[in-house]
Amino acid sequence: MREAVIVATARTPIGKAYRGAFNDTDPAILSGHAVSEAVRRAGVDGEEVEDLVLGCAIQQGAQGYNIGRLTVPGFRRASPA
């Protein structure tokens, strides 16, 4: 039986909608920074990550797609299609 563990968490920054500093940042890139930070905090190699749970509240625009699948972390990892 496989064990699931939470090793670290992180979130994207909060900014003012439509006028904020992250207004022009693609959501997949922004969430990638949060994933990379969680991996750094955990002290594990990106290749050791087997699964990722990513939530997105009030999905709209570019976030409305499968944001967890589109997230671009700052480490290389092959993922199944």
Tab-separated table of C-alpha atoms in Angstrom:
chain	number	residue	atom	x	y	z
A	1	MET	CA	0.000	0.000	0.000
A	2	ARG	CA	1.334	3.436	-0.916
A	3	GLU	CA	1.463	6.199	1.629
A	4	ALA	CA	0.565	9.778	0.846
A	5	VAL	CA	2.351	12.533	2.730
A	6	ILE	CA	2.186	16.308	2.625
A	7	VAL	CA	5.743	17.581	2.728
A	8	ALA	CA	5.206	21.304	2.083
A	9	THR	CA	2.691	23.899	0.987
A	10	ALA	CA	2.857	27.272	-0.744
A	11	ARG	CA	0.426	29.652	-2.371
A	12	THR	CA	0.525	32.234	-5.108
A	13	PRO	CA	0.706	35.891	-4.116
A	14	ILE	CA	-2.426	37.980	-3.786
A	15	GLY	CA	-2.687	41.147	-5.846
A	16	LYS	CA	-5.373	43.592	-6.834
A	17	ALA	CA	-7.318	42.165	-9.725
A	18	TYR	CA	-7.021	43.909	-13.098
A	19	ARG	CA	-4.477	46.443	-11.780
A	20	GLY	CA	-2.149	44.291	-9.695
A	21	ALA	CA	1.523	43.560	-10.223
A	22	PHE	CA	0.720	40.026	-11.441
A	23	ASN	CA	-2.050	41.044	-13.837
A	24	ASP	CA	-0.038	40.108	-16.934
A	25	THR	CA	1.486	36.926	-15.468
A	26	ASP	CA	0.133	33.689	-16.911
A	27	PRO	CA	-1.571	31.646	-14.145
A	28	ALA	CA	0.377	28.480	-15.035
A	29	ILE	CA	3.675	30.338	-14.609
A	30	LEU	CA	2.548	31.965	-11.355
A	31	SER	CA	1.391	28.652	-9.866
A	32	GLY	CA	4.695	27.123	-11.013
A	33	HIS	CA	6.510	29.480	-8.659
A	34	ALA	CA	4.351	28.238	-5.763
A	35	VAL	CA	5.039	24.593	-6.661
A	36	SER	CA	8.779	25.232	-6.932
A	37	GLU	CA	8.764	26.973	-3.552
A	38	ALA	CA	6.878	24.086	-1.916
A	39	VAL	CA	9.451	21.638	-3.299
A	40	ARG	CA	12.292	23.856	-2.063
A	41	ARG	CA	10.735	24.084	1.415
A	42	ALA	CA	10.337	20.311	1.513
A	43	GLY	CA	14.010	19.838	0.720
A	44	VAL	CA	13.323	17.198	-1.908
A	45	ASP	CA	14.487	16.860	-5.483
A	46	GLY	CA	11.828	17.669	-8.091
A	47	GLU	CA	12.258	14.189	-9.560
A	48	GLU	CA	10.991	12.710	-6.282
A	49	VAL	CA	7.586	14.404	-6.626
A	50	GLU	CA	5.071	11.765	-7.695
A	51	ASP	CA	1.834	13.678	-7.350
A	52	LEU	CA	0.631	17.233	-6.941
A	53	VAL	CA	-2.650	18.624	-5.657
A	54	LEU	CA	-3.265	22.169	-6.821
A	55	GLY	CA	-6.436	24.091	-6.084
A	56	CYS	CA	-7.828	27.160	-7.786
A	57	ALA	CA	-10.785	29.134	-6.460
A	58	ILE	CA	-13.012	31.229	-8.712
A	59	GLN	CA	-11.576	29.866	-11.951
A	60	GLN	CA	-11.860	32.162	-14.933
A	61	GLY	CA	-9.970	33.001	-18.090
A	62	ALA	CA	-6.652	31.165	-18.339
A	63	GLN	CA	-7.258	29.621	-14.899
A	64	GLY	CA	-10.442	27.961	-16.121
A	65	TYR	CA	-8.553	25.131	-17.774
A	66	ASN	CA	-6.895	22.324	-15.820
A	67	ILE	CA	-4.479	24.671	-14.019
A	68	GLY	CA	-2.803	21.822	-12.126
A	69	ARG	CA	-1.891	20.143	-15.396
A	70	LEU	CA	-0.730	23.380	-17.017
A	71	THR	CA	1.424	24.522	-14.078
A	72	VAL	CA	5.048	25.074	-15.039
A	73	PRO	CA	7.280	24.351	-12.031
A	74	GLY	CA	10.858	25.559	-11.966
A	75	PHE	CA	12.221	22.023	-12.109
A	76	ARG	CA	12.211	19.477	-14.925
A	77	ARG	CA	9.925	16.496	-14.570
A	78	ALA	CA	8.452	14.202	-17.175
A	79	SER	CA	4.718	13.759	-16.689
A	80	PRO	CA	2.418	11.211	-18.312
A	81	ALA	CA	-0.007	12.499	-20.934
